[in-house]
GROMACS .gro file of C-alpha atoms in nm:
model
  236
    1MET     CA    1  17.226  16.464  16.287
    2LYS     CA    2  16.915  16.255  16.345
    3GLN     CA    3  16.596  16.427  16.232
    4PRO     CA    4  16.323  16.453  16.500
    5ARG     CA    5  16.028  16.229  16.436
    6PRO     CA    6  15.718  16.423  16.319
    7ARG     CA    7  15.478  16.454  16.611
    8LEU     CA    8  15.183  16.379  16.383
    9ILE     CA    9  15.304  16.021  16.337
   10TYR     CA   10  15.231  15.952  16.706
   11VAL     CA   11  14.862  16.004  16.628
   12LEU     CA   12  14.852  15.726  16.368
   13PRO     CA   13  14.829  15.421  16.597
   14ASN     CA   14  14.581  15.605  16.820
   15LEU     CA   15  14.357  15.656  16.517
   16PHE     CA   16  14.326  15.278  16.480
   17THR     CA   17  14.257  15.249  16.854
   18SER     CA   18  13.984  15.510  16.818
   19ALA     CA   19  13.847  15.317  16.520
   20SER     CA   20  13.823  15.009  16.743
   21ILE     CA   21  13.620  15.206  16.997
   22PHE     CA   22  13.398  15.355  16.727
   23THR     CA   23  13.332  15.014  16.573
   24GLY     CA   24  13.249  14.875  16.916
   25ILE     CA   25  12.993  15.151  16.973
   26ILE     CA   26  12.833  15.085  16.634
   27SER     CA   27  12.817  14.715  16.726
   28LEU     CA   28  12.636  14.808  17.045
   29THR     CA   29  12.380  15.021  16.862
   30GLU     CA   30  12.324  14.751  16.599
   31ALA     CA   31  12.264  14.492  16.872
   32SER     CA   32  12.008  14.722  17.035
   33LYS     CA   33  11.823  14.734  16.700
   34GLY     CA   34  11.818  14.355  16.673
   35HIS     CA   35  12.080  14.340  16.396
   36PHE     CA   36  12.279  14.068  16.570
   37ASP     CA   37  12.480  13.945  16.270
   38MET     CA   38  12.603  14.296  16.197
   39ALA     CA   39  12.685  14.356  16.563
   40ALA     CA   40  12.891  14.035  16.579
   41TRP     CA   41  13.087  14.111  16.260
   42LEU     CA   42  13.161  14.461  16.387
   43ILE     CA   43  13.328  14.305  16.692
   44PHE     CA   44  13.552  14.112  16.453
   45LEU     CA   45  13.629  14.439  16.273
   46SER     CA   46  13.724  14.594  16.606
   47LEU     CA   47  13.965  14.306  16.655
   48ILE     CA   48  14.138  14.394  16.326
   49PHE     CA   49  14.175  14.758  16.429
   50ASP     CA   50  14.303  14.648  16.770
   51GLY     CA   51  14.568  14.431  16.608
   52LEU     CA   52  14.677  14.706  16.371
   53ASP     CA   53  14.728  14.981  16.629
   54GLY     CA   54  14.997  14.794  16.823
   55ARG     CA   55  15.177  14.675  16.512
   56ILE     CA   56  15.180  15.023  16.360
   57ALA     CA   57  15.308  15.170  16.686
   58ARG     CA   58  15.597  14.920  16.687
   59LEU     CA   59  15.676  14.969  16.319
   60THR     CA   60  15.683  15.349  16.353
   61HIS     CA   61  15.851  15.339  16.695
   62THR     CA   62  15.569  15.547  16.843
   63CYS     CA   63  15.477  15.333  17.143
   64SER     CA   64  15.374  15.545  17.440
   65ARG     CA   65  15.216  15.508  17.782
   66PHE     CA   66  14.921  15.712  17.659
   67GLY     CA   67  14.870  15.470  17.369
   68LEU     CA   68  14.879  15.170  17.603
   69GLU     CA   69  14.618  15.321  17.834
   70LEU     CA   70  14.395  15.420  17.543
   71ASP     CA   71  14.426  15.069  17.402
   72SER     CA   72  14.303  14.918  17.730
   73LEU     CA   73  14.003  15.151  17.738
   74ALA     CA   74  13.929  15.063  17.375
   75ASP     CA   75  13.944  14.692  17.458
   76LEU     CA   76  13.695  14.737  17.741
   77VAL     CA   77  13.448  14.903  17.504
   78ALA     CA   78  13.500  14.686  17.195
   79PHE     CA   79  13.558  14.351  17.366
   80GLY     CA   80  13.381  14.404  17.696
   81VAL     CA   81  13.073  14.624  17.660
   82ALA     CA   82  12.993  14.547  17.293
   83PRO     CA   83  12.983  14.164  17.324
   84ALA     CA   84  12.809  14.187  17.662
   85MET     CA   85  12.531  14.397  17.510
   86LEU     CA   86  12.513  14.170  17.206
   87LEU     CA   87  12.467  13.879  17.444
   88TYR     CA   88  12.200  14.065  17.642
   89PHE     CA   89  11.994  14.195  17.351
   90GLN     CA   90  12.008  13.864  17.164
   91PHE     CA   91  11.944  13.621  17.450
   92GLY     CA   92  11.992  13.773  17.796
   93LYS     CA   93  11.682  13.992  17.795
   94ASP     CA   94  11.467  13.676  17.788
   95TYR     CA   95  11.618  13.551  18.116
   96GLY     CA   96  11.554  13.848  18.344
   97ARG     CA   97  11.812  13.925  18.610
   98PHE     CA   98  12.031  13.630  18.512
   99GLY     CA   99  12.080  13.780  18.166
  100VAL     CA  100  12.171  14.116  18.318
  101LEU     CA  101  12.411  13.951  18.562
  102VAL     CA  102  12.598  13.756  18.294
  103SER     CA  103  12.643  14.067  18.079
  104ALA     CA  104  12.756  14.273  18.378
  105LEU     CA  105  13.006  14.011  18.498
  106PHE     CA  106  13.147  13.982  18.146
  107VAL     CA  107  13.234  14.354  18.151
  108ILE     CA  108  13.353  14.360  18.514
  109PHE     CA  109  13.580  14.057  18.481
  110GLY     CA  110  13.701  14.186  18.147
  111ALA     CA  111  13.804  14.512  18.315
  112ILE     CA  112  13.983  14.319  18.591
  113ARG     CA  113  14.160  14.111  18.326
  114LEU     CA  114  14.282  14.424  18.147
  115ALA     CA  115  14.396  14.590  18.470
  116ARG     CA  116  14.588  14.280  18.577
  117PHE     CA  117  14.750  14.254  18.233
  118ASN     CA  118  14.862  14.617  18.248
  119VAL     CA  119  15.035  14.583  18.585
  120THR     CA  120  15.190  14.237  18.535
  121ASP     CA  121  15.270  14.223  18.162
  122SER     CA  122  15.640  14.299  18.206
  123CYS     CA  123  15.673  14.017  18.461
  124ASN     CA  124  15.502  13.746  18.255
  125ASP     CA  125  15.640  13.504  18.000
  126PRO     CA  126  15.562  13.664  17.659
  127ARG     CA  127  15.475  13.320  17.522
  128VAL     CA  128  15.169  13.283  17.745
  129PHE     CA  129  14.871  13.480  17.873
  130ILE     CA  130  14.763  13.447  18.235
  131GLY     CA  131  14.388  13.414  18.206
  132LEU     CA  132  14.183  13.419  17.887
  133PRO     CA  133  14.246  13.743  17.689
  134ILE     CA  134  13.941  13.968  17.664
  135PRO     CA  135  13.951  13.982  17.279
  136THR     CA  136  13.929  13.602  17.275
  137ALA     CA  137  13.631  13.611  17.510
  138ALA     CA  138  13.463  13.867  17.284
  139ILE     CA  139  13.524  13.658  16.972
  140PHE     CA  140  13.383  13.354  17.152
  141VAL     CA  141  13.056  13.540  17.217
  142ALA     CA  142  13.044  13.691  16.867
  143GLY     CA  143  13.125  13.360  16.696
  144TRP     CA  144  12.856  13.164  16.877
  145SER     CA  145  12.611  13.451  16.831
  146LEU     CA  146  12.659  13.422  16.454
  147LEU     CA  147  12.624  13.044  16.461
  148LEU     CA  148  12.306  13.038  16.670
  149GLU     CA  149  12.153  13.317  16.463
  150LYS     CA  150  12.240  13.143  16.136
  151HIS     CA  151  12.066  12.819  16.237
  152GLN     CA  152  11.791  12.994  16.437
  153LEU     CA  153  11.890  12.805  16.753
  154HIS     CA  154  11.749  13.063  16.992
  155SER     CA  155  11.650  12.788  17.234
  156LEU     CA  156  12.021  12.740  17.306
  157GLY     CA  157  12.057  13.099  17.426
  158ALA     CA  158  12.066  12.987  17.789
  159LEU     CA  159  12.363  12.761  17.714
  160LEU     CA  160  12.550  13.052  17.559
  161LEU     CA  161  12.478  13.262  17.867
  162PHE     CA  162  12.626  12.992  18.092
  163ALA     CA  163  12.922  12.955  17.854
  164ALA     CA  164  12.979  13.332  17.862
  165LEU     CA  165  12.974  13.319  18.243
  166LEU     CA  166  13.243  13.049  18.240
  167VAL     CA  167  13.445  13.249  17.988
  168SER     CA  168  13.420  13.552  18.218
  169LEU     CA  169  13.565  13.346  18.502
  170LEU     CA  170  13.845  13.220  18.276
  171MET     CA  171  13.944  13.582  18.209
  172VAL     CA  172  14.027  13.636  18.579
  173SER     CA  173  14.172  13.288  18.634
  174ASN     CA  174  14.539  13.193  18.652
  175ILE     CA  175  14.502  12.943  18.369
  176ARG     CA  176  14.769  12.985  18.101
  177TYR     CA  177  14.696  13.027  17.732
  178PRO     CA  178  14.946  13.042  17.443
  179SER     CA  179  15.000  13.397  17.317
  180PHE     CA  180  15.159  13.317  16.977
  181LYS     CA  181  15.360  13.639  17.013
  182LYS     CA  182  15.697  13.467  17.002
  183ILE     CA  183  15.694  13.139  16.815
  184ASP     CA  184  16.019  12.975  16.714
  185LEU     CA  185  15.938  12.827  16.375
  186ASN     CA  186  16.231  12.601  16.297
  187ARG     CA  187  16.226  12.396  15.977
  188PRO     CA  188  16.034  12.091  16.114
  189LEU     CA  189  15.769  12.314  16.273
  190LEU     CA  190  15.740  12.536  15.967
  191LEU     CA  191  15.595  12.259  15.750
  192LYS     CA  192  15.353  12.145  16.022
  193THR     CA  193  15.240  12.502  16.081
  194LEU     CA  194  15.183  12.555  15.708
  195VAL     CA  195  14.970  12.238  15.688
  196ILE     CA  196  14.766  12.335  15.995
  197LEU     CA  197  14.705  12.687  15.867
  198THR     CA  198  14.602  12.555  15.525
  199LEU     CA  199  14.355  12.309  15.679
  200THR     CA  200  14.221  12.582  15.909
  201ALA     CA  201  14.169  12.820  15.617
  202SER     CA  202  13.993  12.543  15.424
  203LEU     CA  203  13.762  12.476  15.718
  204LEU     CA  204  13.675  12.843  15.748
  205TYR     CA  205  13.613  12.865  15.373
  206LEU     CA  206  13.372  12.572  15.373
  207PHE     CA  207  13.200  12.637  15.705
  208SER     CA  208  13.278  12.994  15.807
  209ASN     CA  209  13.045  13.030  16.107
  210GLU     CA  210  13.078  12.672  16.227
  211GLY     CA  211  13.455  12.664  16.177
  212LEU     CA  212  13.506  12.995  16.354
  213ALA     CA  213  13.299  12.887  16.655
  214LEU     CA  214  13.481  12.554  16.668
  215LEU     CA  215  13.828  12.710  16.653
  216ILE     CA  216  13.764  12.971  16.920
  217THR     CA  217  13.597  12.713  17.146
  218ALA     CA  218  13.897  12.483  17.106
  219TYR     CA  219  14.128  12.766  17.216
  220VAL     CA  220  13.905  12.851  17.516
  221LEU     CA  221  13.896  12.486  17.626
  222TYR     CA  222  14.270  12.438  17.574
  223GLY     CA  223  14.360  12.623  17.894
  224PRO     CA  224  14.139  12.427  18.138
  225LEU     CA  225  14.213  12.094  17.970
  226ARG     CA  226  14.588  12.161  17.983
  227THR     CA  227  14.559  12.254  18.353
  228VAL     CA  228  14.366  11.935  18.433
  229ARG     CA  229  14.622  11.726  18.243
  230LEU     CA  230  14.916  11.884  18.427
  231PHE     CA  231  14.742  11.835  18.762
  232TYR     CA  232  14.682  11.469  18.678
  233LEU     CA  233  15.045  11.414  18.576
  234ARG     CA  234  15.175  11.578  18.893
  235SER     CA  235  14.948  11.370  19.116
  236HIS     CA  236  15.063  11.040  18.964
   0.00000   0.00000   0.00000
């Protein structure tokens, strides 16, 4: 006779989700104090917790509707509100209403992105995301925040605000991005993937901030560039 699963185990993935929320709130408070590097790294830490909760739920077979809803709320805090406030306190406050607007739209469009994902996930191809995922948008803001702070390029804050506005629009677009959830690594691809990952790790080791910003920007640009290319091929 199969033993019933201990009810306490259902709490485990939700603890990591709660940790993601908590880390996002700490990031927000650090940004309000002017500790922008710390706030940005805390967003990355939230990303780790966010990745762990789903994996643990699948490994322990404790996926639930409650967990999915809590995960979406956690994403809105950690990857919507936290990066938006980092963006505002670091650069947006110097640009008046425009800074407020960019931060607000980042959260609003992020919420729309999450809501659309929740209601259409089962209908979509698991190999792609429709619209830029909100964690990617958050990492884009955090990565460039670290880079500009490292080199004291505060004069480029306006460019980051415009970039964040474009990223917000990409979240609610129909542009497709690779999800990397289901990758068929046959033998020819395995070697290429190993080489690419090794080169990527080397880049991040040598130039952590610059490499991180470059990689996440390349992913963000991949969607629009792929769409333009497909449109060009279809029209010729």
